[in-house]
Coordinates of C-alpha atoms and ligand atoms in Angstrom, one line a residue:
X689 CA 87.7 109.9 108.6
X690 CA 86.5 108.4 105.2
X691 CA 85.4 105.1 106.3
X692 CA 84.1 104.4 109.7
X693 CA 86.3 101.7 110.5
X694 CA 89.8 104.1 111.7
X695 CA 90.4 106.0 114.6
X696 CA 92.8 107.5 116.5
X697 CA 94.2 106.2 119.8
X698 CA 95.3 108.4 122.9
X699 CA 98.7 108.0 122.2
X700 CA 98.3 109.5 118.6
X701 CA 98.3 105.8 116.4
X702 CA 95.9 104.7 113.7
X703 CA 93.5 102.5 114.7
X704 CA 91.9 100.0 112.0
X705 CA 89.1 97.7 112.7
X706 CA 89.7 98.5 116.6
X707 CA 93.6 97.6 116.4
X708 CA 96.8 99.7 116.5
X709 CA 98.2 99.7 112.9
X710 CA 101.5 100.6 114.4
X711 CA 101.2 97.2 116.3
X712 CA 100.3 95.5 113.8
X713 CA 103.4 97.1 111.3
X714 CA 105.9 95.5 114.0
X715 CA 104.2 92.5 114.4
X716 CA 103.7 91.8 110.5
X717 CA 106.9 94.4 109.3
X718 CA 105.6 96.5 106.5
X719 CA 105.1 96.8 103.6
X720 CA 101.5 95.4 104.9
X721 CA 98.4 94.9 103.6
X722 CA 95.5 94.7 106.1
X723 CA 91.8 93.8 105.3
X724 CA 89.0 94.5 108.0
X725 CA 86.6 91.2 107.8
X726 CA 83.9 92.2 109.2
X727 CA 83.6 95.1 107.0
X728 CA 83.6 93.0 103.9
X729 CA 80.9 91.3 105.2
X730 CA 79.1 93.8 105.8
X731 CA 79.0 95.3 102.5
X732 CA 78.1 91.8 101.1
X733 CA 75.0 91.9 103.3
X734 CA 74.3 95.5 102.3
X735 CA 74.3 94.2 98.4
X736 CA 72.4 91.1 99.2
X737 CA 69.4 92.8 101.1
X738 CA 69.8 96.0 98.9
X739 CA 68.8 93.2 95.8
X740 CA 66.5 91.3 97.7
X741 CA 64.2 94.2 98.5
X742 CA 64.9 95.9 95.3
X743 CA 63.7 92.5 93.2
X744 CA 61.4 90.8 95.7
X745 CA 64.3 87.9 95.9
X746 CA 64.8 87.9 91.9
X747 CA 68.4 88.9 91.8
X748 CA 72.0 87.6 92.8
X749 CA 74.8 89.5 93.8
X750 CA 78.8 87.8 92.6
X751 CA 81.8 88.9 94.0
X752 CA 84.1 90.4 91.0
X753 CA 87.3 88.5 92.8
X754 CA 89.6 90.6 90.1
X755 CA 89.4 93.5 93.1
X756 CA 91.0 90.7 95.6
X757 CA 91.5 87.1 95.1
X758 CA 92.9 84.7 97.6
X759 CA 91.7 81.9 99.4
X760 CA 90.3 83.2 102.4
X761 CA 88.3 85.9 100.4
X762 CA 85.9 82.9 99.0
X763 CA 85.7 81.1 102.1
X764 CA 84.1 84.0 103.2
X765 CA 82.0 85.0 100.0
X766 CA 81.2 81.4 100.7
X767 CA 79.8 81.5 104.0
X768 CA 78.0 85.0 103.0
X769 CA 76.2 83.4 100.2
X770 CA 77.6 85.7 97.9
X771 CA 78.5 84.3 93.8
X772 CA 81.4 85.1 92.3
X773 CA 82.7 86.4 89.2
X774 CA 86.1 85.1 87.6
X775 CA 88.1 85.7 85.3
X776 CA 91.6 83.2 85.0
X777 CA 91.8 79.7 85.6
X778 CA 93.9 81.2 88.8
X779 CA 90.8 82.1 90.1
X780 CA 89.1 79.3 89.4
X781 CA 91.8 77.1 91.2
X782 CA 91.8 79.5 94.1
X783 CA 88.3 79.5 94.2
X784 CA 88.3 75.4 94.4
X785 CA 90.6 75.0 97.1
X786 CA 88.5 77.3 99.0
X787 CA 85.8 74.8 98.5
X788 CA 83.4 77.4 96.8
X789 CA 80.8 76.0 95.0
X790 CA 81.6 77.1 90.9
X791 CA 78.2 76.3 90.0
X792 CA 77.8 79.7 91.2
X793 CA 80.6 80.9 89.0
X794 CA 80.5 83.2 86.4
X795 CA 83.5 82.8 83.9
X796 CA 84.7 86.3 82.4
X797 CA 87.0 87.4 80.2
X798 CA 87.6 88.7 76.7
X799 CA 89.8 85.9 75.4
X800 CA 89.3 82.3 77.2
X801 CA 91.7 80.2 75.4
X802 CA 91.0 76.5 74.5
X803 CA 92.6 75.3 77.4
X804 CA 90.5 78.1 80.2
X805 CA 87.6 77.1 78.5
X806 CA 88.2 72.9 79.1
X807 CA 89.5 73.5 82.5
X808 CA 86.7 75.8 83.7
X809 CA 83.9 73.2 82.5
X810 CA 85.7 70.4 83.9
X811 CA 86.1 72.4 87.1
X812 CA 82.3 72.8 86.8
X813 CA 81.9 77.0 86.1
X814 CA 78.0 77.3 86.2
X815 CA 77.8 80.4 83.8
X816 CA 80.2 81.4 81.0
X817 CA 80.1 85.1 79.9
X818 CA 81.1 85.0 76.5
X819 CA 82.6 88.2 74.7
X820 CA 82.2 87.2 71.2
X821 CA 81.7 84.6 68.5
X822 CA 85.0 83.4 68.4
X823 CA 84.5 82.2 72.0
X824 CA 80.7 81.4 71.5
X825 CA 81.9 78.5 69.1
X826 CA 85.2 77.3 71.1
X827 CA 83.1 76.8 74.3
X828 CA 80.1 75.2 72.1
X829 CA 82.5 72.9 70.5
X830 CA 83.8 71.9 73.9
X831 CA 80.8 71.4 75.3
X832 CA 79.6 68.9 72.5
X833 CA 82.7 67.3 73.0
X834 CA 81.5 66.5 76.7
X835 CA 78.1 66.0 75.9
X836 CA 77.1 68.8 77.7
X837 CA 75.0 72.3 77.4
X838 CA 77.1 75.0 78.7
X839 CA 74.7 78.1 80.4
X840 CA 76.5 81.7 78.7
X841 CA 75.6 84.9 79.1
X842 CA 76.5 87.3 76.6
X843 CA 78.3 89.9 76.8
X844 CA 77.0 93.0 75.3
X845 CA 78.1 96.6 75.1
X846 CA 75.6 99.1 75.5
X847 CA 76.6 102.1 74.5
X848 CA 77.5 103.9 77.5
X849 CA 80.1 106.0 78.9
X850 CA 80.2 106.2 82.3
X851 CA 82.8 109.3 82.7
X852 CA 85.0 107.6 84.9
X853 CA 89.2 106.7 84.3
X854 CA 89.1 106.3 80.6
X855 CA 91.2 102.8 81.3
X856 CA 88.2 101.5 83.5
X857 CA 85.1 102.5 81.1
X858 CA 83.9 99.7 79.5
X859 CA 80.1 99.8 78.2
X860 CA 80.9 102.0 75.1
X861 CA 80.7 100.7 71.4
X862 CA 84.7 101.4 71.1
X863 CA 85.5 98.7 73.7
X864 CA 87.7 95.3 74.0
X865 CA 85.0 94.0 75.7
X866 CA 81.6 92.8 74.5
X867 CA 79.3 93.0 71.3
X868 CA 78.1 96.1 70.4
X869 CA 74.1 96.7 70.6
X870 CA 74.4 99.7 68.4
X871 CA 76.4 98.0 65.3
X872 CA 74.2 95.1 65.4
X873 CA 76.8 92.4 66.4
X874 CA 74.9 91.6 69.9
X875 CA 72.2 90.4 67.6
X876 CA 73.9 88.5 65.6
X877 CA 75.7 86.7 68.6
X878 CA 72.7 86.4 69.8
X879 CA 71.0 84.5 67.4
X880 CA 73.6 82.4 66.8
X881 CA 73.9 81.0 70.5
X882 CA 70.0 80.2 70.4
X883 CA 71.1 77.7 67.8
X884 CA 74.1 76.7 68.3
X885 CA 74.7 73.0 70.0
X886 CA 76.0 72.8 73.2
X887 CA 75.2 76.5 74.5
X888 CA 72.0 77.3 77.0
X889 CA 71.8 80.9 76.7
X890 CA 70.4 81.9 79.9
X891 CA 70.8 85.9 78.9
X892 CA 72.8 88.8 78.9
X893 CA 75.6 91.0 80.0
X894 CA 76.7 94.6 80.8
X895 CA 79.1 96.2 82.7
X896 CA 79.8 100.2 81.9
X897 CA 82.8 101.3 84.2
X898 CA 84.2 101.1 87.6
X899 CA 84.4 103.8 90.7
X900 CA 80.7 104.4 89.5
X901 CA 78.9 106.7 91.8
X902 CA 75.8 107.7 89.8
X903 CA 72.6 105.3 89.4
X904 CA 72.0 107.1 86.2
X905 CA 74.5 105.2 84.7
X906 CA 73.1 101.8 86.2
X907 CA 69.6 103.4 84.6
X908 CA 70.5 103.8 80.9
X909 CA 72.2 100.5 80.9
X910 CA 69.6 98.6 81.8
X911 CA 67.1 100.8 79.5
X912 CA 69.4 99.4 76.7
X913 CA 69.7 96.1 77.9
X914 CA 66.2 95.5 78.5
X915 CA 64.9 97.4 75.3
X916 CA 67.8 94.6 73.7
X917 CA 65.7 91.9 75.5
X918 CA 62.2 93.0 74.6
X919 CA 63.8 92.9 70.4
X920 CA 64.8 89.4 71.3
X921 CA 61.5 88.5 72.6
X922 CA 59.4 89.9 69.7
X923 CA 62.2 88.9 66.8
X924 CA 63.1 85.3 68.2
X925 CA 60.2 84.3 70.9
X926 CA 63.5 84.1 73.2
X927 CA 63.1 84.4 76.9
X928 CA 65.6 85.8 78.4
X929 CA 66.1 84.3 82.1
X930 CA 69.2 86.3 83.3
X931 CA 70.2 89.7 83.4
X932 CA 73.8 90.8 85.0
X933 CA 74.6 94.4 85.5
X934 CA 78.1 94.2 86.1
X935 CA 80.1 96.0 88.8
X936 CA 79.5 98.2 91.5
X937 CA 79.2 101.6 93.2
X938 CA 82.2 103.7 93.5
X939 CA 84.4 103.9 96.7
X940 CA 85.8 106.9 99.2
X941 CA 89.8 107.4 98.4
X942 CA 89.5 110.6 99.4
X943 CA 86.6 113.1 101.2
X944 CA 86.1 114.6 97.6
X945 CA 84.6 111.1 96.9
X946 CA 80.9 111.1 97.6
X947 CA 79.1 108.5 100.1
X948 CA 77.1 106.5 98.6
X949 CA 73.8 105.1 99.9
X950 CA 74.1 101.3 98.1
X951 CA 70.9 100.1 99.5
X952 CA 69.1 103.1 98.2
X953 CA 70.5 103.1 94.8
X954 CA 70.0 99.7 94.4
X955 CA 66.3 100.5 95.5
X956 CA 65.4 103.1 93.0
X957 CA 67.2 100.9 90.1
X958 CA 65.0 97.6 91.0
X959 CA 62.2 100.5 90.8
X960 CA 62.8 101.7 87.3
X961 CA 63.8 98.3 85.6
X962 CA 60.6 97.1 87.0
X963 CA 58.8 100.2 85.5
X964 CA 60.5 99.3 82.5
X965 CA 60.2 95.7 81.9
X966 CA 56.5 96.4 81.9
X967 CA 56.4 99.2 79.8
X968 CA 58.1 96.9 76.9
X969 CA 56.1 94.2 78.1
X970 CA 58.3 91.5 79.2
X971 CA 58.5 89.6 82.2
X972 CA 61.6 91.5 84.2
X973 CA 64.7 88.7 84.2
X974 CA 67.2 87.7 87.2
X975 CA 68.9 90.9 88.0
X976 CA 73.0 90.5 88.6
X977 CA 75.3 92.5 90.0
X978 CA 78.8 91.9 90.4
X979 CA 80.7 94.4 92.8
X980 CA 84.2 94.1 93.3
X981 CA 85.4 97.1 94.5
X982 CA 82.6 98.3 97.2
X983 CA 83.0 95.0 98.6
X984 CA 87.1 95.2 99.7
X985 CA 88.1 98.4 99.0
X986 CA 87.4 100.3 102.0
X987 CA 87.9 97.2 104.2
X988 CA 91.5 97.5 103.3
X989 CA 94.8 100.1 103.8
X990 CA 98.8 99.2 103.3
X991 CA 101.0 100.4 105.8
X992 CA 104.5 101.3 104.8
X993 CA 107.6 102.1 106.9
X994 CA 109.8 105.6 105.5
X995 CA 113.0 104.8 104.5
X996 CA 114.1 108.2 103.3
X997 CA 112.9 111.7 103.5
X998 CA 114.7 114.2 100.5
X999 CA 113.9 117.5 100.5
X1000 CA 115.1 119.0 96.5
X1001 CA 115.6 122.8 97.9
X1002 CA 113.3 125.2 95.2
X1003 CA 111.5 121.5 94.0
X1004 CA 109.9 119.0 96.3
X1005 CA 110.3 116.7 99.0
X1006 CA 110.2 112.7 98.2
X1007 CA 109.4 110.2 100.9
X1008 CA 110.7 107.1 99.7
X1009 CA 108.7 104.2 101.8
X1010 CA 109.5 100.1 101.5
X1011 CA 106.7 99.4 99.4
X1012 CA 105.4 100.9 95.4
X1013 CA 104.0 100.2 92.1
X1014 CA 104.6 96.6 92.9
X1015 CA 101.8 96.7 95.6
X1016 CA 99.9 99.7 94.5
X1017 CA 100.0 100.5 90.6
X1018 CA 96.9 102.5 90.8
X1019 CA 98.6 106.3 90.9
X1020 CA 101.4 105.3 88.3
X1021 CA 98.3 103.5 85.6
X1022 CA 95.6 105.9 86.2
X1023 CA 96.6 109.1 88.3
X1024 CA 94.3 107.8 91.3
X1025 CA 93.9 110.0 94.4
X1026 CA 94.4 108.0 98.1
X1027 CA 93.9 109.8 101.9
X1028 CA 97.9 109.2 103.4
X1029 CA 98.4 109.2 107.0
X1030 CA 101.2 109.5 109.0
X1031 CA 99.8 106.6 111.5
X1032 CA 102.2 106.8 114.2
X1033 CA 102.0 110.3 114.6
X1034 CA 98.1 110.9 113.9
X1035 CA 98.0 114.3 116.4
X1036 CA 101.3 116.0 114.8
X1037 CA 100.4 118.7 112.4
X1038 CA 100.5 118.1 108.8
X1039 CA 102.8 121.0 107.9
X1040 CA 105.1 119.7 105.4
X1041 CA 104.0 118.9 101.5
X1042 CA 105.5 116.0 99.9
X1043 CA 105.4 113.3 97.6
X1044 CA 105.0 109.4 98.8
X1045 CA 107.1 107.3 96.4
X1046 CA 107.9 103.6 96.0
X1047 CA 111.6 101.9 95.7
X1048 CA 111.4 100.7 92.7
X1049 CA 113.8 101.4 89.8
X1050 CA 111.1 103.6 87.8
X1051 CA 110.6 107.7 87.8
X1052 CA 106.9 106.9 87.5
X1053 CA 107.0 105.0 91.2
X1054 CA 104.3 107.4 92.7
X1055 CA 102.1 106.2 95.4
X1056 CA 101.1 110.2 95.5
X1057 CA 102.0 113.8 95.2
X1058 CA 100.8 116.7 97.4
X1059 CA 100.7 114.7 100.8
X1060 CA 100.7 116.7 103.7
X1061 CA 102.8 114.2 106.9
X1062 CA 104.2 116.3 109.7
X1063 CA 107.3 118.1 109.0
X1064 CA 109.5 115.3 111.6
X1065 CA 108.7 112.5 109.1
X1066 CA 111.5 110.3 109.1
X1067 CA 113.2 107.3 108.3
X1068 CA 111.2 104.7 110.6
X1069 CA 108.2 105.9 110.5
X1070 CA 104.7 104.1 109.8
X1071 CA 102.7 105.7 106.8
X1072 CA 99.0 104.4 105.9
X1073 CA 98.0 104.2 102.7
X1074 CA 93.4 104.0 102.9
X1075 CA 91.5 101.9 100.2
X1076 CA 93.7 99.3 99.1
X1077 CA 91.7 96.8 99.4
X1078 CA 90.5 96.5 96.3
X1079 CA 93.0 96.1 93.0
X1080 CA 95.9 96.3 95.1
X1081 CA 97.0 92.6 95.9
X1082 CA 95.6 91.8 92.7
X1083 CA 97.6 93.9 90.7
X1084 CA 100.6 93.3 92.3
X1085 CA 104.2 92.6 90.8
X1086 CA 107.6 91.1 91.5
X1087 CA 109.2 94.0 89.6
X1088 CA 112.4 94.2 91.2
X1089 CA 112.4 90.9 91.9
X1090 CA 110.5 92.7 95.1
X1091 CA 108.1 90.2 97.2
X1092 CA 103.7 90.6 97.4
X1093 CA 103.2 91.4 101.0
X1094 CA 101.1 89.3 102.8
X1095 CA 97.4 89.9 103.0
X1096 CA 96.8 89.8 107.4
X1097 CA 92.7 90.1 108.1
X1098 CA 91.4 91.4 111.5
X1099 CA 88.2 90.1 112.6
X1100 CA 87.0 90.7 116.5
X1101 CA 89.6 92.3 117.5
X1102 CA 92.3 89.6 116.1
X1103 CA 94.5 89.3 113.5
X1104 CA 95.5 86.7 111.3
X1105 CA 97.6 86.4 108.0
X1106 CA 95.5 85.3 105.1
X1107 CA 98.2 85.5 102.4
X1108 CA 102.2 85.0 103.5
X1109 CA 104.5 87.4 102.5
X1110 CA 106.3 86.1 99.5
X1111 CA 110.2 86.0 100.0
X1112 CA 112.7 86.0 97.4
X1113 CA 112.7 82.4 97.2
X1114 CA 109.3 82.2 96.4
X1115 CA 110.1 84.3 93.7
X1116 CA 112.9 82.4 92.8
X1117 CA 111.8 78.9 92.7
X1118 CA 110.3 79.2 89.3
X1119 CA 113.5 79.4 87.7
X1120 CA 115.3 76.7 86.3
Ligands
LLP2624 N1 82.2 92.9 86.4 C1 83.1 93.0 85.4 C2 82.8 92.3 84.1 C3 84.2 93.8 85.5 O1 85.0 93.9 84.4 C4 84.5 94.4 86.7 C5 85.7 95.2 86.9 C6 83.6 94.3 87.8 C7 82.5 93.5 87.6 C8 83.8 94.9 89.1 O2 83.7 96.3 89.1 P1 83.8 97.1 90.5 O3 82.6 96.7 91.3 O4 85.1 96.7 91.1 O5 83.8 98.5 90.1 N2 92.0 97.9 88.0 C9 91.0 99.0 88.0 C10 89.6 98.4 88.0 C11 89.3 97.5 86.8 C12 88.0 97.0 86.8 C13 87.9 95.8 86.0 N3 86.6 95.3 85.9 C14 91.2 99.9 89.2 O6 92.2 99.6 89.9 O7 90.5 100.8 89.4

């Protein structure tokens, strides 16, 4: 199995986080999402000791709550003593009825409008990391208006290509997001929010890709950022206090997917930034990081019941299951691989070939191709879909008019529903 949270029970069902996942489909109807608590908190106690030991205590860890955001997930990034990372003011509401404290916030985003940028400071957002000038002087000129000095971080683009999904790479000079090191843009930003009124720049920003499995990567960016920091020091006497990494490690969606050792990684990156800050001779900043996906993803899998099995005779067979691109868009936006289990028949061989598809009005409603379920797959039956824990829920639509499904946690052996499944009135009451 590729996470250590599933099994099988005698009778041939899925278990997740110790329960029947058949069980839980009739008890919550399908489509489902589940999330396994105690495995989130688990990896947020990996990153947090992996940081600790790597940077004697000089680092912080923020949950990227793009991957999953709802309520429940801050109370708990809350009680783990986790930051977070946000992006919308949806996330900042969420995050406020949750009762996280935003002063350890860090506002993201490539284009905070006016009204993000008021509401965020009002909502008291400790950190804003700020893209480009644009925003630079929109948030100084709303913090003057308050009186106030708002702490940024910038955010810079260091030139690196991480080889993952082209649509997740981020770091290189060709990106949406960020000022570029290399054409000299970071520079200027940076100079200008040392002087500007109303902005605190506590330091700067990076974040290369997602499903990163390679430290490397996490190396050269922070051989860049920190070469940036040292320039900064000798050109401007400026001290840089904070220095945020950006995302993860990679995840498991299928056994082709290495493991990764986080706490290990982590280790031998604290090592070389160390080595490096004192090769260029400056004091070594607060170290960020700001996982999103090795915090939920594993901790989460979307059961689905089959609706319809259609074997085209010289072409393919489609299984046709209740859910789709509306609660996984990952296959139909970026060709992603998931493990598919047939969870109420776990012991029956996996002799037929097919491909799992959504019910949505769209050719390109592919959860995947080339599954192997048991040849008796039928209408009825419960199919489990690993790794959605991250970007799943979050990406969600209502194309269709089709419902999210609800979000339902285990922890100790219990479930409970963190999100309710929306109904077609919810969906409807918008309208006028
Ligand atoms: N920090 C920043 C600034 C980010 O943009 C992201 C992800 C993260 C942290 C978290 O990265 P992670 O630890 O999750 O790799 N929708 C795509 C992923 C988009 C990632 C966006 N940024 C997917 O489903 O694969």
């Amino acid at each position: 199995m590729i996470c250590n949270n599933l099994s099988v029970s005698d009778n041939g069902h899925l278990l997740f986080a110790g329960l029947d996942t058949v069980e839980l489909a009739k008890e919550y109807k399908t489509p489902l999402y589940l999330l396994d608590e105690a495995r989130i908190r688990e990896r947020c106690r990996t990153y947090l000791s992996a940081v600790k030991d790597a940077f004697d205590g000089n680092a912080k860890v923020l949950y990227a709550s793009k991957a999953a955001s709802f309520k429940r997930i801050y109370e708990i990034m809350k009680e783990e003593g986790m930051g977070t990372d946000v992006v919308s003011m949806g996330e900042i509401y969420t995050a406020l009825r949750a009762g996280f404290d935003l002063s350890n916030a860090y506002f993201h985003s490539n284009n905070k409008t006016d009204e993000d940028i008021a509401y965020a400071m009002t909502a008291g957002v400790g950190h804003f990391v700020v893209d480009n000038a644009e925003e630079l002087y929109a948030i100084a000129a709303e913090a003057n208006k308050r009186d106030i000095k708002q702490k940024v971080l910038l955010r810079l683009t260091p030139g690196i290509d991480p080889h993952t999904y082209a649509a997740i790479s981020t770091g290189k000079v060709d990106s949406k997001f960020g000022s570029a090191i290399e054409t000299g843009q970071a520079e200027e930003i940076a100079s200008l929010a040392m002087r500007l009124q109303g902005i605190d720049l506590v330091g700067f920003h990076c974040h290369v890709g997602s499903q990163v499995f390679d430290s490397d990567v996490y190396l050269r960016a922070s051989d860049v950022m920190l070469t940036f920091i040292a320039d900064m020091k000798n050109k401007y006497g400026f001290e840089t206090k904070e220095l945020d990494l950006g995302g993860g490690y990679g995840v498991r969606y299928t056994e082709a997917d290495p493991e990764i050792d986080i706490h290990a990684n982590i280790l031998s990156v604290g090592a070389h930034m160390k080595e490096k800050a004192a090769a260029l001779g400056i004091v070594l900043p607060t170290v960020c990081f700001e996982p999103g996906r090795s915090i939920v993803a594993d901790a989460g899998l979307t059961l689905y019941t089959v609706g319809t099995v259609k074997n085209i005779p010289g072409y393919k067979t489609y299984v046709s299951v209740d859910g789709g691109m509306t609660d996984n868009i990952r296959f139909a936006l970026y060709g992603a691989p998931y493990t598919l289990f047939a969870a109420d028949n776990m012991s029956a061989p996996c002799d037929m070939k097919c491909s799992v598809v959504g019910r949505c009005c769209e050719s390109g409603d592919i959860i995947q191709e080339n599954v192997s379920l048991p040849g008796t797959t039928k209408r009825g039956n419960i199919i489990a879909c690993l790794t959605t824990g991250a970007y799943h829920y979050s990406m969600a639509s209502n194309y269709n008019r089709l419902g999210k499904p609800p979000v339902v946690m285990i922890n100790e052996g219990k479930s409970y529903v963190a999100v309710k499944r929306e109904t077609p009135e919810d969906i409807a009451n918008l309208d006028l």
